Amino acid sequence: MAKLAFDTGGTFTDFALLDDKGELHLHKVLSTPTNPAEAVVRGASELLEQFGSAVDLNGLQVLGATTVVTNAVLERKGVKTGFISTAGFQDMLRIRNEGRYDLYDLNLKYPDPLVTRANSFGAVERIAADGEVITALEEETVREIAGRLREEGIKSVAVCLLHAYKYPDHEQRIAALLREEGPGRLRVAVIGGLPGGARVRPRLDHCRQRLYAAADVRTRRPSRTGVCGQGYQSPGALDDLVGRSRAEHPRR
C-alpha cells in the first residue's frame, strides 16, 4: 500500500511518498500560515503528478502531522478559554505538579497558565475514587458559570472533575448544560473522554491545550476541494483530513 505523509511547519511543509514499488520520494513547499491546507494540497498534487503513475490512489494512505498547534500554544495565540473543576480545585493549573525543567534553579519561574485564574470556575459536586457520589451535582451552579462564560466572551471551556476518567456522569451532564446555557458555538471538552494517563493532571494538560488551540486551528480549515477536487480520488480525503481531524484533535 502506498503512503503519503506530510508535516506542516511554520516555514515549510514537507512530504514523503512511498509508492507501491517501495520507492521513497521527497518534496517540500512553502507553508501557507493563513490556511495550512493550501500548501498541503499543492505539495501533494505536485508530488502525485510526478510519481502518481506508481501509486494506486484507491488504496493510498495519507498521514499528517503539524507544529501549528504547538506554535499556537507557545506564542499564546489561542482563544480565550475557561476551566471548570470540582469546587475547591480551581487552582490545579497554578499549583502544577512537582515537575521542574531545571532541577537546581531555586528561582525557577514557570510560564503563566493558558487559562487565567479569573476564568477558572468550580462546580459543586464530588465523586469519590470508588464511584460513591459524595456531593450531588448542583446544576444551578453550572448555569451560573455558563452565564459568566457569556459575560467574559469565552470561546471554549475544559471540564476537569476529580475521578471523571472512570466516573464521567457529572462531567457529561456539565457539558450538556454548558451547550444548552452557554455562549453560542462554545467548544466544550471533558477529560473523561480524552487520552492520557489516569491521573487528573495529564488529562487536564491535554484538555486545556487542545481547546486553547482548537478554535484557532478551526478558523483555518480548508475548503472541501483540495486533492479530490483536482481529480485525485483518494479515500484519505486529504483536504478533510487536514481540516476536520486537525480541528477536532489538534493535540495528539
PDB file of C-alpha atoms in Angstrom:
ATOM      1  CA  MET A   1       0.000   0.000   0.000  1.00  0.00           C
ATOM      2  CA  ALA A   2       1.338   3.433  -0.959  1.00  0.00           C
ATOM      3  CA  LYS A   3       1.674   6.063   1.754  1.00  0.00           C
ATOM      4  CA  LEU A   4       1.754   9.855   1.521  1.00  0.00           C
ATOM      5  CA  ALA A   5       2.897  11.735   4.634  1.00  0.00           C
ATOM      6  CA  PHE A   6       3.126  15.469   5.218  1.00  0.00           C
ATOM      7  CA  ASP A   7       4.408  17.656   8.044  1.00  0.00           C
ATOM      8  CA  THR A   8       3.191  21.248   8.203  1.00  0.00           C
ATOM      9  CA  GLY A   9       5.691  23.643   9.755  1.00  0.00           C
ATOM     10  CA  GLY A  10       5.796  27.382  10.152  1.00  0.00           C
ATOM     11  CA  THR A  11       8.039  27.919   7.118  1.00  0.00           C
ATOM     12  CA  PHE A  12       7.958  24.732   5.049  1.00  0.00           C
ATOM     13  CA  THR A  13       5.589  21.821   4.524  1.00  0.00           C
ATOM     14  CA  ASP A  14       7.453  18.566   3.912  1.00  0.00           C
ATOM     15  CA  PHE A  15       6.201  15.492   2.066  1.00  0.00           C
ATOM     16  CA  ALA A  16       7.252  11.870   1.738  1.00  0.00           C
ATOM     17  CA  LEU A  17       5.631   9.471  -0.725  1.00  0.00           C
ATOM     18  CA  LEU A  18       6.273   5.746  -0.523  1.00  0.00           C
ATOM     19  CA  ASP A  19       4.929   4.322  -3.765  1.00  0.00           C
ATOM     20  CA  ASP A  20       3.646   0.822  -4.494  1.00  0.00           C
ATOM     21  CA  LYS A  21       7.122  -0.208  -5.703  1.00  0.00           C
ATOM     22  CA  GLY A  22       8.666   0.645  -2.345  1.00  0.00           C
ATOM     23  CA  GLU A  23      10.482   3.730  -3.626  1.00  0.00           C
ATOM     24  CA  LEU A  24      10.615   6.865  -1.464  1.00  0.00           C
ATOM     25  CA  HIS A  25      10.040  10.338  -2.954  1.00  0.00           C
ATOM     26  CA  LEU A  26      10.540  13.581  -1.004  1.00  0.00           C
ATOM     27  CA  HIS A  27       9.131  17.041  -1.660  1.00  0.00           C
ATOM     28  CA  LYS A  28       8.937  20.446   0.067  1.00  0.00           C
ATOM     29  CA  VAL A  29       6.858  23.592  -0.459  1.00  0.00           C
ATOM     30  CA  LEU A  30       6.445  26.877   1.397  1.00  0.00           C
ATOM     31  CA  SER A  31       3.769  26.760   4.096  1.00  0.00           C
ATOM     32  CA  THR A  32       0.657  28.949   3.926  1.00  0.00           C
ATOM     33  CA  PRO A  33       0.058  30.084   7.539  1.00  0.00           C
ATOM     34  CA  THR A  34      -3.408  31.564   6.960  1.00  0.00           C
ATOM     35  CA  ASN A  35      -4.619  28.219   5.581  1.00  0.00           C
ATOM     36  CA  PRO A  36      -2.052  25.429   6.044  1.00  0.00           C
ATOM     37  CA  ALA A  37      -4.125  23.084   3.884  1.00  0.00           C
ATOM     38  CA  GLU A  38      -3.312  25.088   0.756  1.00  0.00           C
ATOM     39  CA  ALA A  39       0.345  24.117   0.993  1.00  0.00           C
ATOM     40  CA  VAL A  40      -0.584  20.514   1.737  1.00  0.00           C
ATOM     41  CA  VAL A  41      -2.866  20.281  -1.271  1.00  0.00           C
ATOM     42  CA  ARG A  42      -0.375  21.998  -3.575  1.00  0.00           C
ATOM     43  CA  GLY A  43       2.593  19.893  -2.469  1.00  0.00           C
ATOM     44  CA  ALA A  44       0.668  16.622  -2.554  1.00  0.00           C
ATOM     45  CA  SER A  45      -0.668  17.437  -6.019  1.00  0.00           C
ATOM     46  CA  GLU A  46       2.828  18.207  -7.332  1.00  0.00           C
ATOM     47  CA  LEU A  47       4.199  15.010  -5.844  1.00  0.00           C
ATOM     48  CA  LEU A  48       1.392  12.868  -7.237  1.00  0.00           C
ATOM     49  CA  GLU A  49       1.629  14.492 -10.650  1.00  0.00           C
ATOM     50  CA  GLN A  50       5.279  13.460 -10.821  1.00  0.00           C
ATOM     51  CA  PHE A  51       5.102   9.997  -9.285  1.00  0.00           C
ATOM     52  CA  GLY A  52       1.375   9.170  -9.348  1.00  0.00           C
ATOM     53  CA  SER A  53       1.837   6.537 -12.040  1.00  0.00           C
ATOM     54  CA  ALA A  54       3.448   4.291  -9.428  1.00  0.00           C
ATOM     55  CA  VAL A  55       0.645   4.801  -6.903  1.00  0.00           C
ATOM     56  CA  ASP A  56      -2.738   3.115  -6.597  1.00  0.00           C
ATOM     57  CA  LEU A  57      -4.776   6.131  -5.457  1.00  0.00           C
ATOM     58  CA  ASN A  58      -7.693   3.932  -4.373  1.00  0.00           C
ATOM     59  CA  GLY A  59      -5.502   2.431  -1.666  1.00  0.00           C
ATOM     60  CA  LEU A  60      -3.367   5.481  -0.839  1.00  0.00           C
ATOM     61  CA  GLN A  61      -2.888   6.024   2.887  1.00  0.00           C
ATOM     62  CA  VAL A  62      -2.481   9.666   3.930  1.00  0.00           C
ATOM     63  CA  LEU A  63      -0.677  10.591   7.154  1.00  0.00           C
ATOM     64  CA  GLY A  64      -0.395  14.110   8.531  1.00  0.00           C
ATOM     65  CA  ALA A  65       1.494  15.960  11.255  1.00  0.00           C
ATOM     66  CA  THR A  66       1.851  19.626  12.126  1.00  0.00           C
ATOM     67  CA  THR A  67       3.502  22.080  14.505  1.00  0.00           C
ATOM     68  CA  VAL A  68       0.679  24.601  14.014  1.00  0.00           C
ATOM     69  CA  VAL A  69      -0.864  23.740  17.376  1.00  0.00           C
ATOM     70  CA  THR A  70       2.485  23.769  19.183  1.00  0.00           C
ATOM     71  CA  ASN A  71       3.165  27.221  17.752  1.00  0.00           C
ATOM     72  CA  ALA A  72      -0.272  28.487  18.822  1.00  0.00           C
ATOM     73  CA  VAL A  73       0.405  27.370  22.406  1.00  0.00           C
ATOM     74  CA  LEU A  74       3.981  28.669  22.577  1.00  0.00           C
ATOM     75  CA  GLU A  75       3.095  32.029  21.008  1.00  0.00           C
ATOM     76  CA  ARG A  76      -0.074  32.388  23.118  1.00  0.00           C
ATOM     77  CA  LYS A  77      -2.255  32.832  20.043  1.00  0.00           C
ATOM     78  CA  GLY A  78      -5.065  30.549  21.152  1.00  0.00           C
ATOM     79  CA  VAL A  79      -8.614  31.542  22.014  1.00  0.00           C
ATOM     80  CA  LYS A  80      -9.983  32.709  25.347  1.00  0.00           C
ATOM     81  CA  THR A  81     -10.526  29.506  27.308  1.00  0.00           C
ATOM     82  CA  GLY A  82     -12.280  28.682  30.560  1.00  0.00           C
ATOM     83  CA  PHE A  83     -11.744  25.892  33.065  1.00  0.00           C
ATOM     84  CA  ILE A  84     -14.283  24.128  35.290  1.00  0.00           C
ATOM     85  CA  SER A  85     -13.216  21.778  38.072  1.00  0.00           C
ATOM     86  CA  THR A  86     -14.684  20.243  41.179  1.00  0.00           C
ATOM     87  CA  ALA A  87     -15.328  23.146  43.567  1.00  0.00           C
ATOM     88  CA  GLY A  88     -12.206  23.853  45.587  1.00  0.00           C
ATOM     89  CA  PHE A  89      -9.787  22.622  42.929  1.00  0.00           C
ATOM     90  CA  GLN A  90      -9.778  25.653  40.609  1.00  0.00           C
ATOM     91  CA  ASP A  91      -6.088  26.262  41.345  1.00  0.00           C
ATOM     92  CA  MET A  92      -4.856  22.984  39.850  1.00  0.00           C
ATOM     93  CA  LEU A  93      -3.407  24.886  36.888  1.00  0.00           C
ATOM     94  CA  ARG A  94      -1.355  27.128  39.173  1.00  0.00           C
ATOM     95  CA  ILE A  95      -0.301  24.533  41.727  1.00  0.00           C
ATOM     96  CA  ARG A  96       1.008  22.293  38.928  1.00  0.00           C
ATOM     97  CA  ASN A  97       2.944  19.203  39.964  1.00  0.00           C
ATOM     98  CA  GLU A  98       6.500  18.512  41.092  1.00  0.00           C
ATOM     99  CA  GLY A  99       7.928  18.568  37.572  1.00  0.00           C
ATOM    100  CA  ARG A 100      10.787  21.071  37.157  1.00  0.00           C
ATOM    101  CA  TYR A 101      12.575  21.683  33.874  1.00  0.00           C
ATOM    102  CA  ASP A 102      15.616  22.975  35.793  1.00  0.00           C
ATOM    103  CA  LEU A 103      16.006  20.912  38.933  1.00  0.00           C
ATOM    104  CA  TYR A 104      18.605  23.111  40.654  1.00  0.00           C
ATOM    105  CA  ASP A 105      17.254  26.567  39.813  1.00  0.00           C
ATOM    106  CA  LEU A 106      15.953  27.904  43.133  1.00  0.00           C
ATOM    107  CA  ASN A 107      14.454  30.949  41.398  1.00  0.00           C
ATOM    108  CA  LEU A 108      12.666  28.995  38.708  1.00  0.00           C
ATOM    109  CA  LYS A 109       9.747  30.860  37.157  1.00  0.00           C
ATOM    110  CA  TYR A 110       7.008  28.952  35.378  1.00  0.00           C
ATOM    111  CA  PRO A 111       5.084  30.410  32.449  1.00  0.00           C
ATOM    112  CA  ASP A 112       1.588  31.634  33.220  1.00  0.00           C
ATOM    113  CA  PRO A 113      -1.171  29.036  32.686  1.00  0.00           C
ATOM    114  CA  LEU A 114      -3.091  29.187  29.432  1.00  0.00           C
ATOM    115  CA  VAL A 115      -6.266  29.799  31.453  1.00  0.00           C
ATOM    116  CA  THR A 116      -6.369  32.710  33.890  1.00  0.00           C
ATOM    117  CA  ARG A 117      -7.498  32.330  37.480  1.00  0.00           C
ATOM    118  CA  ALA A 118     -10.449  34.631  36.766  1.00  0.00           C
ATOM    119  CA  ASN A 119     -11.662  32.190  34.115  1.00  0.00           C
ATOM    120  CA  SER A 120     -11.339  29.116  36.356  1.00  0.00           C
ATOM    121  CA  PHE A 121     -14.608  28.025  37.962  1.00  0.00           C
ATOM    122  CA  GLY A 122     -15.712  25.422  40.485  1.00  0.00           C
ATOM    123  CA  ALA A 123     -18.814  23.248  40.084  1.00  0.00           C
ATOM    124  CA  VAL A 124     -20.351  21.975  43.307  1.00  0.00           C
ATOM    125  CA  GLU A 125     -20.054  18.188  43.074  1.00  0.00           C
ATOM    126  CA  ARG A 126     -17.795  15.380  44.321  1.00  0.00           C
ATOM    127  CA  ILE A 127     -17.368  11.751  43.309  1.00  0.00           C
ATOM    128  CA  ALA A 128     -15.010   9.562  45.320  1.00  0.00           C
ATOM    129  CA  ALA A 129     -12.332   7.328  43.804  1.00  0.00           C
ATOM    130  CA  ASP A 130     -14.612   4.302  44.233  1.00  0.00           C
ATOM    131  CA  GLY A 131     -17.519   5.988  42.434  1.00  0.00           C
ATOM    132  CA  GLU A 132     -19.500   6.986  45.515  1.00  0.00           C
ATOM    133  CA  VAL A 133     -21.316  10.301  44.990  1.00  0.00           C
ATOM    134  CA  ILE A 134     -20.261  12.364  47.990  1.00  0.00           C
ATOM    135  CA  THR A 135     -21.878  15.562  46.733  1.00  0.00           C
ATOM    136  CA  ALA A 136     -24.541  15.538  44.045  1.00  0.00           C
ATOM    137  CA  LEU A 137     -24.031  17.902  41.129  1.00  0.00           C
ATOM    138  CA  GLU A 138     -25.713  21.245  41.775  1.00  0.00           C
ATOM    139  CA  GLU A 139     -26.845  22.163  38.278  1.00  0.00           C
ATOM    140  CA  GLU A 140     -27.682  25.732  39.223  1.00  0.00           C
ATOM    141  CA  THR A 141     -24.001  26.439  39.847  1.00  0.00           C
ATOM    142  CA  VAL A 142     -23.240  25.210  36.315  1.00  0.00           C
ATOM    143  CA  ARG A 143     -25.881  27.559  34.889  1.00  0.00           C
ATOM    144  CA  GLU A 144     -24.306  30.433  36.806  1.00  0.00           C
ATOM    145  CA  ILE A 145     -20.923  29.502  35.334  1.00  0.00           C
ATOM    146  CA  ALA A 146     -22.463  29.418  31.849  1.00  0.00           C
ATOM    147  CA  GLY A 147     -23.633  32.997  32.413  1.00  0.00           C
ATOM    148  CA  ARG A 148     -20.114  34.034  33.416  1.00  0.00           C
ATOM    149  CA  LEU A 149     -18.720  32.420  30.267  1.00  0.00           C
ATOM    150  CA  ARG A 150     -21.077  34.530  28.162  1.00  0.00           C
ATOM    151  CA  GLU A 151     -20.129  37.695  30.025  1.00  0.00           C
ATOM    152  CA  GLU A 152     -16.404  37.062  29.598  1.00  0.00           C
ATOM    153  CA  GLY A 153     -16.649  36.151  25.921  1.00  0.00           C
ATOM    154  CA  ILE A 154     -15.063  32.743  26.458  1.00  0.00           C
ATOM    155  CA  LYS A 155     -14.951  30.600  23.316  1.00  0.00           C
ATOM    156  CA  SER A 156     -14.034  27.219  24.781  1.00  0.00           C
ATOM    157  CA  VAL A 157     -14.067  25.525  28.164  1.00  0.00           C
ATOM    158  CA  ALA A 158     -12.334  22.491  29.636  1.00  0.00           C
ATOM    159  CA  VAL A 159     -14.232  20.451  32.237  1.00  0.00           C
ATOM    160  CA  CYS A 160     -11.981  18.509  34.580  1.00  0.00           C
ATOM    161  CA  LEU A 161     -13.587  16.852  37.610  1.00  0.00           C
ATOM    162  CA  LEU A 162     -11.974  14.539  40.126  1.00  0.00           C
ATOM    163  CA  HIS A 163     -12.078  10.849  39.109  1.00  0.00           C
ATOM    164  CA  ALA A 164     -14.050  11.650  35.961  1.00  0.00           C
ATOM    165  CA  TYR A 165     -11.746   9.421  33.892  1.00  0.00           C
ATOM    166  CA  LYS A 166     -13.599   6.500  35.480  1.00  0.00           C
ATOM    167  CA  TYR A 167     -16.893   8.057  36.580  1.00  0.00           C
ATOM    168  CA  PRO A 168     -17.815  10.669  33.931  1.00  0.00           C
ATOM    169  CA  ASP A 169     -21.518  11.209  34.693  1.00  0.00           C
ATOM    170  CA  HIS A 170     -21.121  14.633  36.293  1.00  0.00           C
ATOM    171  CA  GLU A 171     -18.748  15.819  33.577  1.00  0.00           C
ATOM    172  CA  GLN A 172     -21.100  14.749  30.828  1.00  0.00           C
ATOM    173  CA  ARG A 173     -24.019  16.485  32.499  1.00  0.00           C
ATOM    174  CA  ILE A 174     -21.997  19.689  32.916  1.00  0.00           C
ATOM    175  CA  ALA A 175     -21.027  19.558  29.236  1.00  0.00           C
ATOM    176  CA  ALA A 176     -24.682  19.156  28.253  1.00  0.00           C
ATOM    177  CA  LEU A 177     -25.737  22.107  30.424  1.00  0.00           C
ATOM    178  CA  LEU A 178     -22.983  24.318  29.024  1.00  0.00           C
ATOM    179  CA  ARG A 179     -24.049  23.557  25.474  1.00  0.00           C
ATOM    180  CA  GLU A 180     -27.614  24.495  26.406  1.00  0.00           C
ATOM    181  CA  GLU A 181     -26.934  27.555  28.562  1.00  0.00           C
ATOM    182  CA  GLY A 182     -23.508  28.768  27.468  1.00  0.00           C
ATOM    183  CA  PRO A 183     -22.387  31.107  24.688  1.00  0.00           C
ATOM    184  CA  GLY A 184     -23.236  30.163  21.110  1.00  0.00           C
ATOM    185  CA  ARG A 185     -20.682  27.928  19.364  1.00  0.00           C
ATOM    186  CA  LEU A 186     -18.971  27.213  22.689  1.00  0.00           C
ATOM    187  CA  ARG A 187     -16.462  24.371  22.448  1.00  0.00           C
ATOM    188  CA  VAL A 188     -16.613  22.012  25.436  1.00  0.00           C
ATOM    189  CA  ALA A 189     -14.191  19.200  26.211  1.00  0.00           C
ATOM    190  CA  VAL A 190     -14.266  16.806  29.153  1.00  0.00           C
ATOM    191  CA  ILE A 191     -11.209  14.936  30.394  1.00  0.00           C
ATOM    192  CA  GLY A 192     -13.125  11.675  30.782  1.00  0.00           C
ATOM    193  CA  GLY A 193     -13.136  11.131  27.023  1.00  0.00           C
ATOM    194  CA  LEU A 194      -9.542  12.182  26.333  1.00  0.00           C
ATOM    195  CA  PRO A 195      -6.408  10.067  26.028  1.00  0.00           C
ATOM    196  CA  GLY A 196      -3.691  10.432  28.620  1.00  0.00           C
ATOM    197  CA  GLY A 197      -2.770   8.993  31.995  1.00  0.00           C
ATOM    198  CA  ALA A 198      -5.416   8.114  34.534  1.00  0.00           C
ATOM    199  CA  ARG A 199      -4.290  10.958  36.757  1.00  0.00           C
ATOM    200  CA  VAL A 200      -6.151  14.212  36.588  1.00  0.00           C
ATOM    201  CA  ARG A 201      -3.195  16.466  35.754  1.00  0.00           C
ATOM    202  CA  PRO A 202      -2.043  14.792  32.490  1.00  0.00           C
ATOM    203  CA  ARG A 203      -5.633  14.764  31.242  1.00  0.00           C
ATOM    204  CA  LEU A 204      -6.130  18.376  32.229  1.00  0.00           C
ATOM    205  CA  ASP A 205      -2.995  19.455  30.369  1.00  0.00           C
ATOM    206  CA  HIS A 206      -4.175  17.630  27.266  1.00  0.00           C
ATOM    207  CA  CYS A 207      -7.679  19.079  27.527  1.00  0.00           C
ATOM    208  CA  ARG A 208      -6.754  22.737  28.002  1.00  0.00           C
ATOM    209  CA  GLN A 209      -4.114  22.749  25.252  1.00  0.00           C
ATOM    210  CA  ARG A 210      -6.493  21.030  22.883  1.00  0.00           C
ATOM    211  CA  LEU A 211      -9.192  23.651  23.477  1.00  0.00           C
ATOM    212  CA  TYR A 212      -6.819  26.621  23.594  1.00  0.00           C
ATOM    213  CA  ALA A 213      -5.554  25.865  20.081  1.00  0.00           C
ATOM    214  CA  ALA A 214      -8.553  24.108  18.527  1.00  0.00           C
ATOM    215  CA  ALA A 215     -10.633  27.142  17.648  1.00  0.00           C
ATOM    216  CA  ASP A 216      -7.599  28.890  16.172  1.00  0.00           C
ATOM    217  CA  VAL A 217      -6.976  25.837  14.012  1.00  0.00           C
ATOM    218  CA  ARG A 218     -10.661  25.639  13.107  1.00  0.00           C
ATOM    219  CA  THR A 219     -10.593  29.139  11.617  1.00  0.00           C
ATOM    220  CA  ARG A 220      -8.041  27.858   9.122  1.00  0.00           C
ATOM    221  CA  ARG A 221      -9.937  24.846   7.883  1.00  0.00           C
ATOM    222  CA  PRO A 222      -9.588  24.282   4.141  1.00  0.00           C
ATOM    223  CA  SER A 223     -12.305  24.105   1.536  1.00  0.00           C
ATOM    224  CA  ARG A 224     -13.536  20.658   0.572  1.00  0.00           C
ATOM    225  CA  THR A 225     -11.937  20.782  -2.880  1.00  0.00           C
ATOM    226  CA  GLY A 226      -8.238  20.105  -2.445  1.00  0.00           C
ATOM    227  CA  VAL A 227      -6.689  16.990  -3.896  1.00  0.00           C
ATOM    228  CA  CYS A 228     -10.028  15.330  -4.541  1.00  0.00           C
ATOM    229  CA  GLY A 229     -11.194  18.448  -6.377  1.00  0.00           C
ATOM    230  CA  GLN A 230      -8.178  18.216  -8.676  1.00  0.00           C
ATOM    231  CA  GLY A 231      -9.053  14.765  -9.913  1.00  0.00           C
ATOM    232  CA  TYR A 232      -7.261  12.620  -7.346  1.00  0.00           C
ATOM    233  CA  GLN A 233      -9.852  10.340  -5.766  1.00  0.00           C
ATOM    234  CA  SER A 234      -8.039   9.341  -2.595  1.00  0.00           C
ATOM    235  CA  PRO A 235     -10.097   7.686   0.163  1.00  0.00           C
ATOM    236  CA  GLY A 236      -7.842   9.538   2.578  1.00  0.00           C
ATOM    237  CA  ALA A 237      -9.769  12.711   1.633  1.00  0.00           C
ATOM    238  CA  LEU A 238      -6.700  14.827   2.166  1.00  0.00           C
ATOM    239  CA  ASP A 239      -8.498  18.143   2.455  1.00  0.00           C
ATOM    240  CA  ASP A 240     -10.913  16.696   5.011  1.00  0.00           C
ATOM    241  CA  LEU A 241      -8.056  15.117   6.965  1.00  0.00           C
ATOM    242  CA  VAL A 242      -6.197  18.399   7.243  1.00  0.00           C
ATOM    243  CA  GLY A 243      -9.346  20.255   8.246  1.00  0.00           C
ATOM    244  CA  ARG A 244     -11.795  18.322  10.369  1.00  0.00           C
ATOM    245  CA  SER A 245      -9.372  15.936  12.061  1.00  0.00           C
ATOM    246  CA  ARG A 246      -6.908  18.657  12.962  1.00  0.00           C
ATOM    247  CA  ALA A 247      -9.630  20.947  14.274  1.00  0.00           C
ATOM    248  CA  GLU A 248     -11.261  18.264  16.423  1.00  0.00           C
ATOM    249  CA  HIS A 249      -7.987  16.745  17.692  1.00  0.00           C
ATOM    250  CA  PRO A 250      -5.265  19.379  17.380  1.00  0.00           C
ATOM    251  CA  ARG A 251      -3.118  17.841  20.107  1.00  0.00           C
ATOM    252  CA  ARG A 252      -2.287  14.150  19.870  1.00  0.00           C
TER     253      ARG A 252
END
